[in-house]
Short mmCIF file of C-alpha atoms and ligand atoms in Angstrom, two decimals:
data_model
loop_
_atom_site.label_atom_id
_atom_site.label_comp_id
_atom_site.label_asym_id
_atom_site.label_seq_id
_atom_site.Cartn_x
_atom_site.Cartn_y
_atom_site.Cartn_z
CA MET B 1 15.21 41.18 130.78
CA THR B 2 12.07 42.75 129.34
CA THR B 3 10.60 40.92 126.21
CA ASP B 4 10.66 42.68 122.82
CA ALA B 5 7.03 43.91 122.77
CA GLU B 6 7.27 45.71 125.60
CA THR B 7 10.43 47.68 124.85
CA TRP B 8 9.41 51.45 124.38
CA ARG B 9 11.75 52.68 121.57
CA ALA B 10 13.34 56.13 121.05
CA GLN B 11 15.53 57.17 117.86
CA VAL B 12 17.20 60.55 118.21
CA LEU B 13 18.44 62.49 114.82
CA THR B 14 21.48 64.82 115.65
CA ILE B 15 24.59 66.12 114.04
CA LEU B 16 26.17 65.10 117.70
CA PRO B 17 25.34 61.41 118.67
CA GLU B 18 28.18 61.22 120.99
CA LEU B 19 25.80 63.12 123.44
CA PHE B 20 23.60 59.95 123.83
CA PRO B 21 22.92 58.33 126.30
CA GLY B 22 24.49 60.58 128.40
CA PRO B 23 22.70 61.27 131.64
CA LEU B 24 19.92 58.73 130.62
CA ALA B 25 22.52 55.99 130.95
CA ALA B 26 22.79 57.05 134.85
CA SER B 27 20.22 56.16 137.92
CA LEU B 28 16.52 55.01 137.21
CA SER B 29 16.63 55.66 133.59
CA GLY B 30 19.82 53.90 133.12
CA ARG B 31 19.05 50.81 135.04
CA ALA B 32 15.97 50.47 132.91
CA LEU B 33 17.53 51.31 129.54
CA VAL B 34 19.95 47.83 130.92
CA GLU B 35 16.74 46.05 132.05
CA GLY B 36 15.46 46.38 128.17
CA ARG B 37 12.49 48.38 129.21
CA TRP B 38 13.58 50.94 127.02
CA SER B 39 15.95 51.38 123.64
CA LEU B 40 17.68 54.19 122.25
CA ALA B 41 19.49 54.71 118.86
CA ALA B 42 21.26 58.10 118.40
CA ILE B 43 21.05 58.57 114.36
CA ASP B 44 23.85 60.78 112.72
CA ILE B 45 22.40 62.96 110.42
CA ARG B 46 25.79 63.84 108.73
CA ASP B 47 25.22 59.94 107.39
CA PHE B 48 22.86 61.18 105.03
CA ALA B 49 25.17 63.93 103.75
CA THR B 50 25.73 64.17 100.01
CA ASP B 51 29.23 65.45 99.57
CA VAL B 52 33.00 64.62 100.96
CA HIS B 53 32.64 67.58 103.86
CA ARG B 54 29.54 65.74 105.22
CA SER B 55 27.78 69.25 105.42
CA VAL B 56 23.87 69.36 106.72
CA ASP B 57 23.41 73.05 106.56
CA ASP B 58 23.35 76.03 103.89
CA THR B 59 22.61 79.64 103.67
CA PRO B 60 18.69 80.73 104.85
CA ALA B 61 16.70 81.37 101.02
CA GLY B 62 15.89 85.49 101.80
CA GLY B 63 19.21 86.11 103.14
CA GLY B 64 19.66 86.60 107.21
CA PRO B 65 21.57 85.18 109.89
CA GLY B 66 22.56 81.51 110.63
CA MET B 67 22.41 78.47 108.69
CA VAL B 68 19.02 76.30 107.84
CA MET B 69 19.48 72.30 107.92
CA ARG B 70 18.67 71.04 104.15
CA ALA B 71 15.49 69.22 103.69
CA ASP B 72 17.02 66.51 101.11
CA ILE B 73 19.14 65.63 103.81
CA LEU B 74 16.69 65.43 106.68
CA GLY B 75 14.17 63.58 104.26
CA ALA B 76 16.78 61.01 104.04
CA ALA B 77 17.36 60.81 107.56
CA LEU B 78 13.51 60.82 108.28
CA ASP B 79 12.88 58.10 105.72
CA HIS B 80 15.48 55.87 107.24
CA ALA B 81 14.10 56.27 111.07
CA ALA B 82 10.80 55.43 109.33
CA GLU B 83 12.08 52.19 108.16
CA ARG B 84 13.98 51.35 111.45
CA LEU B 85 11.26 52.06 113.62
CA ALA B 86 7.52 52.35 111.83
CA GLY B 87 4.49 53.91 113.69
CA VAL B 88 5.82 56.10 116.07
CA PRO B 89 5.08 59.86 116.34
CA THR B 90 8.19 62.03 114.72
CA ILE B 91 8.72 64.95 117.37
CA TYR B 92 10.68 68.37 116.15
CA LEU B 93 12.40 69.68 119.04
CA SER B 94 11.86 73.84 118.55
CA PRO B 95 11.59 76.78 120.02
CA ARG B 96 8.95 77.73 118.37
CA GLY B 97 7.00 74.27 118.98
CA THR B 98 3.72 73.98 121.18
CA PRO B 99 4.97 73.56 124.95
CA LEU B 100 5.59 70.07 126.10
CA THR B 101 3.35 69.03 128.76
CA GLN B 102 3.04 66.12 131.09
CA ALA B 103 -0.22 64.79 129.25
CA ARG B 104 1.57 64.54 126.01
CA VAL B 105 4.76 62.96 127.71
CA ARG B 106 1.98 60.44 129.54
CA ALA B 107 0.73 59.57 125.72
CA LEU B 108 3.90 58.88 124.38
CA ALA B 109 5.02 56.59 127.32
CA GLU B 110 1.66 54.59 126.49
CA GLY B 111 2.56 54.39 122.86
CA PRO B 112 5.59 52.67 121.27
CA GLY B 113 8.00 55.09 121.09
CA VAL B 114 8.83 58.30 119.39
CA THR B 115 11.44 59.73 116.30
CA VAL B 116 12.97 62.67 117.87
CA LEU B 117 14.77 65.48 115.50
CA CYS B 118 17.30 67.84 116.78
CA GLY B 119 17.93 71.08 114.95
CA ARG B 120 21.07 72.92 115.44
CA PHE B 121 21.86 76.18 113.42
CA GLU B 122 18.78 78.62 113.03
CA GLY B 123 16.71 75.64 112.38
CA VAL B 124 15.45 73.16 109.46
CA ASP B 125 13.80 73.86 106.33
CA GLU B 126 10.19 74.22 107.01
CA ARG B 127 9.20 71.88 103.99
CA VAL B 128 10.31 69.04 105.98
CA LEU B 129 8.32 69.31 108.81
CA GLU B 130 5.07 69.36 106.03
CA ALA B 131 6.18 66.77 104.08
CA ARG B 132 6.93 63.81 106.77
CA ASP B 133 3.90 64.63 109.76
CA VAL B 134 6.63 65.77 111.94
CA GLU B 135 5.23 67.60 115.01
CA GLU B 136 7.33 70.82 116.73
CA VAL B 137 7.55 70.60 120.38
CA SER B 138 9.20 73.28 122.65
CA ILE B 139 10.61 72.43 126.62
CA GLY B 140 9.71 76.03 127.77
CA ASP B 141 10.50 79.49 126.95
CA TYR B 142 14.13 80.06 126.99
CA VAL B 143 16.92 79.60 124.69
CA LEU B 144 19.23 76.52 124.22
CA SER B 145 22.22 75.89 121.83
CA GLY B 146 20.18 72.87 119.95
CA GLY B 147 17.80 70.26 120.62
CA GLU B 148 19.92 67.57 122.34
CA ILE B 149 19.07 68.32 125.75
CA ALA B 150 15.95 69.27 124.87
CA ALA B 151 15.54 65.60 123.89
CA MET B 152 17.24 64.15 126.84
CA VAL B 153 14.59 66.27 128.99
CA LEU B 154 11.81 64.45 126.80
CA ILE B 155 13.01 60.92 126.68
CA ASP B 156 13.71 61.15 130.72
CA ALA B 157 10.29 62.49 131.15
CA VAL B 158 8.47 59.73 129.30
CA VAL B 159 10.71 56.91 130.74
CA ARG B 160 10.15 57.36 133.83
CA LEU B 161 6.67 56.56 133.52
CA LEU B 162 7.48 53.29 132.03
CA PRO B 163 6.33 50.19 133.89
CA GLY B 164 8.71 49.30 136.50
CA VAL B 165 11.47 52.09 135.67
CA VAL B 166 10.07 53.92 139.00
CA GLY B 167 9.51 51.67 141.58
CA ASP B 168 6.29 52.99 143.63
CA ALA B 169 3.22 53.44 141.60
CA GLY B 170 1.76 55.25 144.10
CA SER B 171 4.47 58.13 143.67
CA LEU B 172 3.74 58.84 140.14
CA ARG B 173 -0.29 58.74 140.75
CA GLU B 174 0.15 61.33 143.73
CA GLU B 175 2.69 63.72 141.95
CA SER B 176 2.07 67.24 141.29
CA PHE B 177 1.30 67.47 137.91
CA GLU B 178 -0.89 64.48 137.84
CA GLN B 179 -2.81 66.45 140.21
CA GLY B 180 -2.48 69.64 138.73
CA LEU B 181 -0.78 71.23 142.15
CA LEU B 182 2.90 72.23 142.90
CA GLU B 183 4.43 69.87 145.52
CA TYR B 184 3.43 70.29 149.73
CA PRO B 185 6.43 70.78 151.36
CA HIS B 186 8.65 67.98 152.67
CA TYR B 187 10.80 67.41 156.04
CA THR B 188 12.92 64.92 157.52
CA ARG B 189 15.82 64.57 160.56
CA PRO B 190 16.86 66.24 161.95
CA ARG B 191 13.72 67.10 163.59
CA ASP B 192 15.52 71.05 165.14
CA TRP B 193 17.72 72.27 162.12
CA GLU B 194 19.32 75.50 162.79
CA GLY B 195 16.26 76.27 165.04
CA ARG B 196 14.21 75.45 162.75
CA ALA B 197 11.33 73.26 163.35
CA ILE B 198 9.57 71.01 161.50
CA PRO B 199 5.82 71.80 161.45
CA GLU B 200 4.03 70.24 164.35
CA VAL B 201 1.05 68.76 162.31
CA LEU B 202 3.78 66.40 160.60
CA LEU B 203 4.79 64.97 164.11
CA SER B 204 1.11 64.42 165.33
CA GLY B 205 0.58 61.19 164.00
CA ASP B 206 -3.28 62.53 163.05
CA HIS B 207 -3.04 61.24 159.19
CA GLY B 208 -6.43 63.37 158.32
CA ARG B 209 -4.92 66.42 159.41
CA ILE B 210 -1.55 65.79 157.94
CA ALA B 211 -3.64 65.03 154.68
CA ASP B 212 -5.36 68.38 154.94
CA TRP B 213 -2.08 70.17 155.63
CA ARG B 214 -0.51 69.14 152.93
CA ARG B 215 -3.41 70.00 150.64
CA ALA B 216 -3.61 72.96 151.87
CA GLU B 217 0.09 73.77 151.06
CA ALA B 218 0.06 72.31 147.75
CA GLU B 219 -2.69 75.17 147.15
CA ARG B 220 -0.98 78.11 148.55
CA LEU B 221 2.27 77.17 146.47
CA THR B 222 0.43 77.15 143.32
CA ARG B 223 -1.97 80.02 144.21
CA GLU B 224 1.46 82.28 144.49
CA ARG B 225 3.79 80.79 141.99
CA ARG B 226 1.92 79.17 139.24
CA PRO B 227 -1.37 81.38 138.77
CA ASP B 228 -1.29 79.74 135.18
CA LEU B 229 -1.90 76.15 136.92
CA TRP B 230 -4.06 77.59 139.43
CA GLU B 231 -6.74 78.85 137.08
CA ARG B 232 -6.47 75.63 134.68
CA ARG B 233 -7.01 73.48 138.01
CA LYS B 234 -10.34 75.47 138.93
CA LYS B 235 -11.75 75.18 135.28
CA GLY B 236 -10.89 71.17 135.31
C1 LIG Q 301 17.23 83.67 116.63
C2 LIG Q 301 16.24 83.04 116.27
N1 LIG Q 301 16.35 81.82 117.84
C3 LIG Q 301 14.91 81.59 118.17
C4 LIG Q 301 14.81 82.03 119.32
C5 LIG Q 301 16.91 80.86 116.70
C6 LIG Q 301 17.15 79.35 117.83
C7 LIG Q 301 17.83 79.70 118.53
C8 LIG Q 301 17.94 78.67 119.67
C9 LIG Q 301 16.90 78.07 116.82
C10 LIG Q 301 17.01 77.36 117.68
C11 LIG Q 301 17.92 77.16 119.09
C12 LIG Q 301 17.71 76.16 119.56
N2 LIG Q 301 16.70 75.57 120.36
C13 LIG Q 301 16.05 74.28 120.17
O1 LIG Q 301 16.66 73.31 119.47
C14 LIG Q 301 15.16 74.24 121.20
C15 LIG Q 301 14.72 74.59 122.53
C16 LIG Q 301 15.07 76.05 122.80
O2 LIG Q 301 15.92 76.37 122.73
N3 LIG Q 301 14.33 76.54 123.97
C17 LIG Q 301 13.37 75.62 124.53
N4 LIG Q 301 12.61 74.30 123.55
C18 LIG Q 301 13.53 73.83 122.63
S1 LIG Q 301 13.28 72.61 122.16
C19 LIG Q 301 15.13 72.62 120.54
#
């Protein structure tokens, strides 16, 4: 069991708290959760509603489709979260946020934790984002039903970087996004499978040639699949 000071803390504000920890309770993140390397609290936004129906949304000012999450209820939920856990950034997951990057994930892992606000419906009242110093983050250019699965993505990406969660520190240092390249191709036994051989160089035992081949393959894949990453790498 890890001491209190080294526990990374996540709290998630959501109208679907039963979704958590969900997949984060499995595998390496789940073991680390049990070991106390990180903690997770799912806070039900409906607990801050003020009517008998516990409603959190209302019709958009100016008209239009869908519903908007109310500023007063979200403000109360965020204030409760800040009292429970002070000194951590607040991230609102939204399709119009700045794209999540490995650099932001790394910075979060180096800090004490995060408060994550999950949207549902069309979004949240803009005033709450201004009034509570909220950072708006997207996980990519596709449309989800809500922020909860995005919150799991964000937390998974952070937790695997915490000390003692992933066994081999070398595998973290060498991994693709840390180098600005996609990963080289991997092979294992059988040596021949359905008439397909493993590239000869990988069986040569020549570690210099193997490293050169892997670097060349990583560069080729990055150029072909991710010209955006390739351009940034040449500059940086
Ligand atoms: C009709 C306009 N829609 C924006 C594209 C409204 C809308 C769609 C989906 C508003 C919220 C959502 C729910 N998505 C998220 O909460 C979300 C999300 C996403 O959809 N894509 C990428 N990252 C994220 S983070 C949270």
